[in-house]
Short mmCIF file of C-alpha atoms and ligand atoms in Angstrom, two decimals:
data_model
loop_
_atom_site.label_atom_id
_atom_site.label_comp_id
_atom_site.label_asym_id
_atom_site.label_seq_id
_atom_site.Cartn_x
_atom_site.Cartn_y
_atom_site.Cartn_z
CA UNK A 1483 0.33 0.07 0.16
CA UNK A 1484 1.20 3.31 -0.83
CA UNK A 1485 0.38 6.77 0.59
CA UNK A 1486 1.40 9.85 0.85
CA UNK A 1487 4.43 11.23 1.42
CA UNK A 1488 2.58 14.53 2.60
CA UNK A 1489 0.16 12.17 5.11
CA UNK A 1490 3.37 11.14 7.22
CA UNK A 1491 3.96 13.56 10.12
CA UNK A 1492 7.70 12.72 11.41
CA UNK A 1493 6.83 10.34 13.73
CA UNK A 1494 5.63 8.11 11.47
CA UNK A 1495 7.86 8.83 8.65
CA UNK A 1496 10.45 7.75 11.13
CA UNK A 1497 8.49 4.78 11.82
CA UNK A 1498 8.26 3.70 8.04
CA UNK A 1499 12.06 3.92 7.82
CA UNK A 1500 13.33 1.83 10.48
CA UNK A 1501 10.80 -0.74 8.98
CA UNK A 1502 12.66 -0.93 5.81
CA UNK A 1503 15.79 -0.94 8.18
CA UNK A 1504 17.19 2.04 7.31
CA UNK A 1505 19.17 3.66 9.80
CA UNK A 1506 16.40 6.68 12.26
CA UNK A 1507 18.85 10.00 10.57
CA UNK A 1508 17.19 8.82 7.54
CA UNK A 1509 13.69 10.42 8.40
CA UNK A 1510 15.11 13.73 8.96
CA UNK A 1511 16.64 13.62 5.91
CA UNK A 1512 13.56 12.96 3.71
CA UNK A 1513 12.14 15.47 5.94
CA UNK A 1514 14.47 17.84 4.59
CA UNK A 1515 14.15 17.29 1.41
CA UNK A 1516 10.41 17.73 0.88
CA UNK A 1517 9.77 20.72 3.43
CA UNK A 1518 12.93 22.44 2.64
CA UNK A 1519 14.01 21.91 -0.46
CA UNK A 1520 10.08 21.09 -2.23
CA UNK A 1521 11.59 17.39 -3.37
CA UNK A 1522 8.60 15.69 -5.23
CA UNK A 1523 9.97 12.26 -6.15
CA UNK A 1524 12.36 10.79 -5.24
CA UNK A 1525 15.30 10.47 -7.52
CA UNK A 1526 15.22 14.50 -6.05
CA UNK A 1527 16.63 12.65 -3.35
CA UNK A 1528 20.43 12.19 -4.66
CA UNK A 1529 21.79 12.72 -1.02
CA UNK A 1530 20.06 9.47 -0.15
CA UNK A 1531 21.73 5.46 -1.34
CA UNK A 1532 19.34 4.00 -4.85
CA UNK A 1533 18.49 1.46 -1.70
CA UNK A 1534 16.63 3.58 -0.36
CA UNK A 1535 15.23 6.04 -2.76
CA UNK A 1536 13.22 2.33 -4.39
CA UNK A 1537 11.52 1.67 -1.47
CA UNK A 1538 10.42 5.62 -1.17
CA UNK A 1539 9.29 4.67 -5.29
CA UNK A 1540 7.81 1.29 -3.73
CA UNK A 1541 6.70 2.52 -0.55
CA UNK A 1542 5.17 6.07 -1.46
CA UNK A 1543 3.56 8.28 -3.28
CA UNK A 1544 4.76 11.91 -4.10
CA UNK A 1545 3.25 13.65 -6.79
CA UNK A 1546 -0.45 13.92 -5.24
CA UNK A 1547 -1.35 16.93 -7.41
CA UNK A 1548 -1.64 17.38 -11.30
CA UNK A 1549 -2.05 20.65 -12.84
CA UNK A 1550 -4.61 20.76 -14.77
CA UNK A 1551 -5.18 24.22 -15.81
CA UNK A 1552 -2.99 26.25 -15.18
CA UNK A 1553 -4.48 30.31 -15.69
CA UNK A 1554 -2.66 33.44 -14.60
CA UNK A 1555 -5.22 36.55 -14.13
CA UNK A 1556 -4.34 39.85 -16.49
CA UNK A 1557 -2.55 41.82 -14.10
CA UNK A 1558 0.29 39.00 -14.15
CA UNK A 1559 -0.14 39.39 -10.18
CA UNK A 1560 -2.91 35.87 -9.46
CA UNK A 1561 -1.86 32.19 -10.59
CA UNK A 1562 -4.82 30.03 -10.38
CA UNK A 1563 -4.61 25.98 -10.53
CA UNK A 1564 -6.71 23.71 -10.91
CA UNK A 1565 -4.78 20.29 -9.31
CA UNK A 1566 -6.63 17.04 -10.36
CA UNK A 1567 -5.57 13.94 -7.59
CA UNK A 1568 -5.58 10.71 -7.77
CA UNK A 1569 -9.12 10.25 -8.14
CA UNK A 1570 -9.59 12.46 -10.57
CA UNK A 1571 -11.65 14.58 -7.78
CA UNK A 1572 -10.69 18.27 -8.55
CA UNK A 1573 -9.77 21.56 -5.70
CA UNK A 1574 -8.02 24.59 -7.38
CA UNK A 1575 -5.56 27.26 -5.69
CA UNK A 1576 -4.18 30.04 -6.21
CA UNK A 1577 -1.71 32.12 -5.40
CA UNK A 1578 -1.78 36.57 -5.26
CA UNK A 1579 0.97 38.26 -5.11
CA UNK A 1580 1.20 41.75 -4.15
CA UNK A 1581 3.91 43.73 -4.53
CA UNK A 1582 5.09 47.19 -2.63
CA UNK A 1583 3.95 49.27 -6.59
CA UNK A 1584 1.07 47.18 -6.87
CA UNK A 1585 -0.35 46.87 -3.82
CA UNK A 1586 -4.26 47.23 -3.87
CA UNK A 1587 -4.63 48.38 -0.51
CA UNK A 1588 -2.26 50.69 -0.42
CA UNK A 1589 -1.73 49.85 3.00
CA UNK A 1590 0.85 48.45 3.21
CA UNK A 1591 4.17 48.18 1.45
CA UNK A 1592 5.14 44.79 2.84
CA UNK A 1593 5.72 42.07 -0.54
CA UNK A 1594 3.56 39.29 -0.11
CA UNK A 1595 2.74 35.52 -1.33
CA UNK A 1596 -0.15 34.52 -0.59
CA UNK A 1597 -1.88 31.12 -1.06
CA UNK A 1598 -5.54 30.37 -0.72
CA UNK A 1599 -6.13 27.19 -0.31
CA UNK A 1600 -8.71 24.23 -0.30
CA UNK A 1601 -9.46 22.34 1.88
CA UNK A 1602 -12.26 19.66 0.46
CA UNK A 1603 -13.90 19.10 -2.31
CA UNK A 1604 -17.05 20.76 -2.54
CA UNK A 1605 -18.64 22.10 -0.20
CA UNK A 1606 -21.57 20.44 2.90
CA UNK A 1607 -22.67 24.31 3.93
CA UNK A 1608 -24.45 25.79 0.45
CA UNK A 1609 -24.19 28.91 0.91
CA UNK A 1610 -26.22 30.51 -2.65
CA UNK A 1611 -23.78 32.41 -3.72
CA UNK A 1612 -20.84 30.31 -3.78
CA UNK A 1613 -20.15 29.05 -6.11
CA UNK A 1614 -18.51 25.55 -4.46
CA UNK A 1615 -21.43 25.67 -2.38
CA UNK A 1616 -23.82 25.33 -5.56
CA UNK A 1617 -21.38 22.10 -5.80
CA UNK A 1618 -22.09 20.10 -3.61
CA UNK A 1619 -19.54 17.72 -1.43
CA UNK A 1620 -17.70 15.76 -2.53
CA UNK A 1621 -14.91 14.41 -0.13
CA UNK A 1622 -12.66 15.64 2.34
CA UNK A 1623 -9.07 16.34 2.12
CA UNK A 1624 -6.54 14.38 3.88
CA UNK A 1625 -3.90 15.96 5.49
CA UNK A 1626 -1.21 15.64 2.96
CA UNK A 1627 -3.94 16.63 0.21
CA UNK A 1628 -3.84 19.83 2.30
CA UNK A 1629 -0.29 19.68 2.26
CA UNK A 1630 0.71 19.19 -1.10
CA UNK A 1631 -0.96 21.74 -2.34
CA UNK A 1632 1.34 24.30 0.38
CA UNK A 1633 4.78 22.98 -1.14
CA UNK A 1634 3.36 22.69 -5.22
CA UNK A 1635 3.70 26.56 -4.50
CA UNK A 1636 6.19 26.17 -2.10
CA UNK A 1637 9.00 24.92 -4.96
CA UNK A 1638 7.67 27.20 -8.01
CA UNK A 1639 8.44 30.51 -5.82
CA UNK A 1640 11.09 28.55 -4.16
CA UNK A 1641 12.63 28.39 -8.45
CA UNK A 1642 12.66 31.91 -8.86
CA UNK A 1643 14.06 33.34 -5.48
CA UNK A 1644 10.33 33.53 -3.49
CA UNK A 1645 8.57 32.76 -0.73
CA UNK A 1646 5.16 32.10 0.35
CA UNK A 1647 4.02 34.35 3.39
CA UNK A 1648 0.64 33.66 3.47
CA UNK A 1649 -1.90 30.89 4.01
CA UNK A 1650 -4.83 31.99 4.01
CA UNK A 1651 -7.79 28.00 4.25
CA UNK A 1652 -10.41 29.85 1.99
CA UNK A 1653 -10.58 28.37 -1.00
CA UNK A 1654 -13.11 25.21 -1.97
CA UNK A 1655 -15.13 23.84 1.37
CA UNK A 1656 -15.49 24.10 4.68
CA UNK A 1657 -11.88 23.87 7.22
CA UNK A 1658 -13.72 23.18 10.93
CA UNK A 1659 -16.39 20.43 8.53
CA UNK A 1660 -12.41 18.84 8.09
CA UNK A 1661 -11.25 20.38 11.44
CA UNK A 1662 -8.50 16.88 12.35
CA UNK A 1663 -7.30 17.13 8.92
CA UNK A 1664 -7.22 20.91 8.43
CA UNK A 1665 -5.28 21.00 11.83
CA UNK A 1666 -2.20 17.66 11.14
CA UNK A 1667 -1.49 20.03 7.67
CA UNK A 1668 -1.03 23.03 9.45
CA UNK A 1669 0.54 21.63 12.36
CA UNK A 1670 3.31 19.61 10.35
CA UNK A 1671 4.16 22.47 8.12
CA UNK A 1672 4.55 24.80 11.62
CA UNK A 1673 7.89 21.55 11.97
CA UNK A 1674 11.32 23.80 13.00
CA UNK A 1675 13.10 20.92 11.01
CA UNK A 1676 10.61 21.25 7.69
CA UNK A 1677 8.91 23.44 6.67
CA UNK A 1678 8.82 26.17 9.80
CA UNK A 1679 6.27 27.67 8.22
CA UNK A 1680 4.37 29.60 11.40
CA UNK A 1681 1.06 29.93 12.59
CA UNK A 1682 0.33 33.67 12.85
CA UNK A 1683 1.01 33.52 8.56
CA UNK A 1684 -1.96 31.04 8.13
CA UNK A 1685 -6.16 32.32 8.14
CA UNK A 1686 -8.67 30.05 8.66
CA UNK A 1687 -12.62 31.08 7.58
CA UNK A 1688 -15.18 29.21 8.34
CA UNK A 1689 -18.67 30.22 7.77
CA UNK A 1690 -19.26 29.53 11.27
CA UNK A 1691 -19.54 26.00 12.93
CA UNK A 1692 -19.93 27.34 16.22
CA UNK A 1693 -18.75 24.27 18.29
CA UNK A 1694 -15.41 24.55 15.68
CA UNK A 1695 -14.99 27.71 16.95
CA UNK A 1696 -15.62 27.24 20.23
CA UNK A 1697 -13.15 23.75 20.47
CA UNK A 1698 -10.34 26.12 18.10
CA UNK A 1699 -10.92 28.96 20.86
CA UNK A 1700 -10.02 26.16 23.31
CA UNK A 1701 -6.51 24.84 21.90
CA UNK A 1702 -5.24 28.62 21.60
CA UNK A 1703 -4.12 27.87 18.58
CA UNK A 1704 -2.18 31.32 17.20
CA UNK A 1705 -3.94 31.11 13.66
CA UNK A 1706 -6.18 33.73 12.75
CA UNK A 1707 -9.67 33.53 12.48
CA UNK A 1708 -11.70 34.62 10.27
CA UNK A 1709 -15.89 34.11 10.53
CA UNK A 1710 -17.91 34.29 6.70
CA UNK A 1711 -21.06 36.99 7.78
CA UNK A 1712 -22.64 38.90 4.79
CA UNK A 1713 -25.61 39.53 7.08
CA UNK A 1714 -26.80 40.68 10.51
CA UNK A 1715 -30.38 39.43 10.48
CA UNK A 1716 -30.99 35.42 10.65
CA UNK A 1717 -33.95 34.95 7.57
CA UNK A 1718 -31.42 37.51 5.44
CA UNK A 1719 -28.27 34.95 6.55
CA UNK A 1720 -30.67 31.45 6.48
CA UNK A 1721 -31.68 32.67 3.05
CA UNK A 1722 -27.66 33.39 1.79
CA UNK A 1723 -25.71 30.37 3.95
CA UNK A 1724 -27.90 27.58 5.23
CA UNK A 1725 -25.68 26.74 7.92
CA UNK A 1726 -27.07 29.65 9.55
CA UNK A 1727 -30.31 27.44 10.21
CA UNK A 1728 -28.43 25.23 12.66
CA UNK A 1729 -26.21 27.64 14.60
CA UNK A 1730 -27.92 31.54 14.30
CA UNK A 1731 -26.25 35.15 14.98
CA UNK A 1732 -26.67 35.66 17.42
CA UNK A 1733 -24.86 31.88 19.37
CA UNK A 1734 -22.16 32.25 16.61
CA UNK A 1735 -21.59 36.09 17.64
CA UNK A 1736 -20.88 34.57 21.21
CA UNK A 1737 -19.21 32.66 20.39
CA UNK A 1738 -16.69 34.93 18.07
CA UNK A 1739 -16.51 37.35 21.21
CA UNK A 1740 -15.58 33.54 23.45
CA UNK A 1741 -12.74 33.04 21.08
CA UNK A 1742 -11.26 36.61 20.97
CA UNK A 1743 -11.95 36.37 25.35
CA UNK A 1744 -10.24 33.77 25.70
CA UNK A 1745 -7.18 34.04 23.07
CA UNK A 1746 -6.91 37.76 22.87
CA UNK A 1747 -6.80 37.94 19.62
CA UNK A 1748 -8.59 39.61 16.82
CA UNK A 1749 -11.27 37.81 14.90
CA UNK A 1750 -12.09 39.14 10.86
CA UNK A 1751 -15.36 39.32 9.40
CA UNK A 1752 -15.72 38.66 5.91
CA UNK A 1753 -19.06 40.07 4.38
CA UNK A 1754 -19.27 40.10 0.41
CA UNK A 1755 -21.19 42.96 -0.79
CA UNK A 1756 -24.19 42.04 -3.05
CA UNK A 1757 -25.70 45.33 -4.47
CA UNK A 1758 -29.20 45.94 -2.49
CA UNK A 1759 -28.64 43.29 -0.24
CA UNK A 1760 -26.42 43.41 2.68
CA UNK A 1761 -24.28 46.32 1.56
CA UNK A 1762 -26.88 49.63 2.72
CA UNK A 1763 -25.79 51.51 5.39
CA UNK A 1764 -28.71 50.95 7.54
CA UNK A 1765 -27.10 46.81 7.28
CA UNK A 1766 -23.57 48.12 7.80
CA UNK A 1767 -25.62 49.95 11.60
CA UNK A 1768 -26.47 46.80 11.89
CA UNK A 1769 -23.81 45.17 11.35
CA UNK A 1770 -22.08 47.29 13.51
CA UNK A 1771 -24.14 47.47 16.68
CA UNK A 1772 -23.80 43.72 16.82
CA UNK A 1773 -20.32 43.54 16.63
CA UNK A 1774 -19.98 46.20 19.13
CA UNK A 1775 -17.39 46.03 21.72
CA UNK A 1776 -15.84 42.67 19.75
CA UNK A 1777 -11.88 43.12 19.33
CA UNK A 1778 -12.63 42.47 15.00
CA UNK A 1779 -12.11 43.78 11.29
CA UNK A 1780 -14.55 43.53 8.82
CA UNK A 1781 -13.57 42.48 5.32
CA UNK A 1782 -16.08 43.32 2.59
CA UNK A 1783 -15.31 42.12 -1.29
CA UNK A 1784 -17.48 42.71 -3.88
CA UNK A 1785 -19.72 39.77 -4.56
CA UNK A 1786 -18.04 36.75 -7.25
CA UNK A 1787 -21.27 36.56 -8.81
CA UNK A 1788 -21.71 33.35 -9.96
CA UNK A 1789 -24.07 31.37 -12.55
CA UNK A 1790 -25.51 29.68 -9.57
CA UNK A 1791 -26.68 33.24 -7.79
CA UNK A 1792 -28.73 35.86 -9.53
CA UNK A 1793 -26.88 38.57 -7.48
CA UNK A 1794 -24.26 41.10 -8.42
CA UNK A 1795 -21.51 43.20 -6.91
CA UNK A 1796 -21.74 46.15 -5.06
CA UNK A 1797 -20.71 49.52 -6.70
CA UNK A 1798 -16.78 51.07 -5.42
CA UNK A 1799 -19.60 54.04 -4.52
CA UNK A 1800 -21.38 51.68 -2.52
CA UNK A 1801 -18.76 50.31 -1.13
CA UNK A 1802 -17.02 53.29 0.11
CA UNK A 1803 -20.27 54.12 1.71
CA UNK A 1804 -20.47 50.57 3.64
CA UNK A 1805 -17.22 50.82 4.83
CA UNK A 1806 -17.62 54.30 6.78
CA UNK A 1807 -20.11 54.30 7.71
CA UNK A 1808 -18.65 51.61 9.79
CA UNK A 1809 -16.00 53.18 10.49
CA UNK A 1810 -18.39 55.28 11.24
CA UNK A 1811 -19.48 53.48 14.34
CA UNK A 1812 -16.20 51.99 15.45
CA UNK A 1813 -15.60 49.04 13.18
CA UNK A 1814 -12.46 48.79 11.31
CA UNK A 1815 -13.80 47.79 7.82
CA UNK A 1816 -11.32 47.63 4.59
CA UNK A 1817 -12.37 46.90 1.57
CA UNK A 1818 -10.72 44.19 -0.86
CA UNK A 1819 -10.69 44.27 -4.20
CA UNK A 1820 -11.53 41.20 -6.29
CA UNK A 1821 -9.05 38.93 -7.76
CA UNK A 1822 -7.99 37.63 -10.83
CA UNK A 1823 -11.60 37.96 -12.31
CA UNK A 1824 -10.25 37.14 -14.84
CA UNK A 1825 -9.16 33.61 -13.85
CA UNK A 1826 -12.01 32.60 -12.03
CA UNK A 1827 -10.22 33.26 -8.80
CA UNK A 1828 -13.17 32.69 -6.13
CA UNK A 1829 -13.61 30.46 -4.68
CA UNK A 1830 -14.52 26.71 -6.98
CA UNK A 1831 -15.62 28.88 -9.61
CA UNK A 1832 -13.02 27.69 -12.21
CA UNK A 1833 -14.13 23.39 -11.51
CA UNK A 1834 -17.43 23.99 -11.02
CA UNK A 1835 -17.02 25.04 -14.63
CA UNK A 1836 -15.00 21.83 -15.64
N1 SAH B 761 -15.58 28.13 4.13
C1 SAH B 761 -15.33 28.79 4.27
C2 SAH B 761 -13.41 28.90 3.57
C3 SAH B 761 -13.65 28.96 2.08
S1 SAH B 761 -14.90 30.41 0.94
C4 SAH B 761 -16.14 30.10 4.64
O1 SAH B 761 -17.02 30.29 4.13
O2 SAH B 761 -15.51 30.88 4.86
C5 SAH B 761 -14.20 31.77 1.26
C6 SAH B 761 -14.77 32.87 1.62
O3 SAH B 761 -15.38 33.83 0.09
C7 SAH B 761 -15.58 33.16 2.56
O4 SAH B 761 -15.88 34.37 3.32
C8 SAH B 761 -17.18 32.90 1.27
O5 SAH B 761 -18.88 33.12 2.04
C9 SAH B 761 -16.33 34.23 0.27
N2 SAH B 761 -17.53 34.37 -1.10
C10 SAH B 761 -17.98 32.84 -1.41
N3 SAH B 761 -18.07 32.86 -2.76
C11 SAH B 761 -18.00 34.24 -2.76
C12 SAH B 761 -18.43 34.53 -3.72
N4 SAH B 761 -19.05 34.70 -5.04
N5 SAH B 761 -18.55 36.31 -3.29
C13 SAH B 761 -17.56 36.40 -2.93
N6 SAH B 761 -17.29 35.98 -1.73
C14 SAH B 761 -17.29 34.20 -1.44
FE1 SF4 B 762 -18.67 26.48 1.99
FE2 SF4 B 762 -17.15 29.24 2.54
FE3 SF4 B 762 -18.53 28.08 0.09
FE4 SF4 B 762 -20.09 28.23 2.30
S1 SF4 B 762 -18.54 30.20 0.85
S2 SF4 B 762 -20.23 26.43 0.43
S3 SF4 B 762 -18.93 27.82 3.20
S4 SF4 B 762 -16.90 27.16 0.47
#
């Protein structure tokens, strides 16, 4: 039985190496090859004896992701790849480059290389405005399949002497519905002897699974948390996000307050601005009173229109009024402009097209 190399933690790899009657230090060498050199084929591990590489070939799977469509946006800063998994299922992962001269927020002059990664094939949450939600749920990704997306881009960037700086779990899927595999992937990438990617540079986005938010708060992880809110009263939110039937806004906001109190960490609320639906000043005021006093920030983004949903994107003017209204009420808000619109960079949009 072959196992996905990225599915193994270092102790599991050590166990495997031991079962091959190889010295223990070989496990560390393989680990460093995977996570520090980004090697993706046993033949690249030239410092290892051929006999060991043959065992790796026989018992470990390295090529997990086959890029089946690669799209570069006209801005040349965004690359989206539709990957095929070993079972033929497809997921998306996006690289967004921000350089000091091209930054859109105008706020930060720092270079960023942000990856947007998938955690599931499809999604069970069924948000009406979301291309992934419109596809339905197929399966969870294993931790290794999550890790593989990052290692693919880490290698790609490394070849041009660049590094991944941020990872957002905002691709296809609901990461808190696949909690254990998502956290295992983060922990694996965290390892100082491996990829050494700090927890603080990850952001998990959830549609609001309250028990998972509570668990996440208890675990006191350094990972950033974003919550997709999109509406400030239950009827509208339930219409957009069926998960709201299960966990109502009041319960969700309480869980968010508890999270902030337990961790001292700021929470981000995501808000897709939909013309005439949730982009009015009245809605901004309701949102402000909902979030009053919480250490938080609102990330608003004009809706990315999808074929399965009739709503349209807000306009620049309406978005600006929404932001100003929120800020006057004391809630910090950033309007994010959409990246890679011409390559369907919105979550699930490419996968749902093929
Ligand atoms: N399932 C998680 C993370 C993946 S979705 C979540 O829902 O939070 C990442 C973000 O994209 C979420 O905030 C989601 O609400 C938003 N999103 C989905 N479809 C969108 C669309 N068509 N336009 C704008 N934002 C969208
Ligand atoms: Fe799933 Fe998030 Fe899309 Fe909702 S917005 S369907 S939770 S991926």
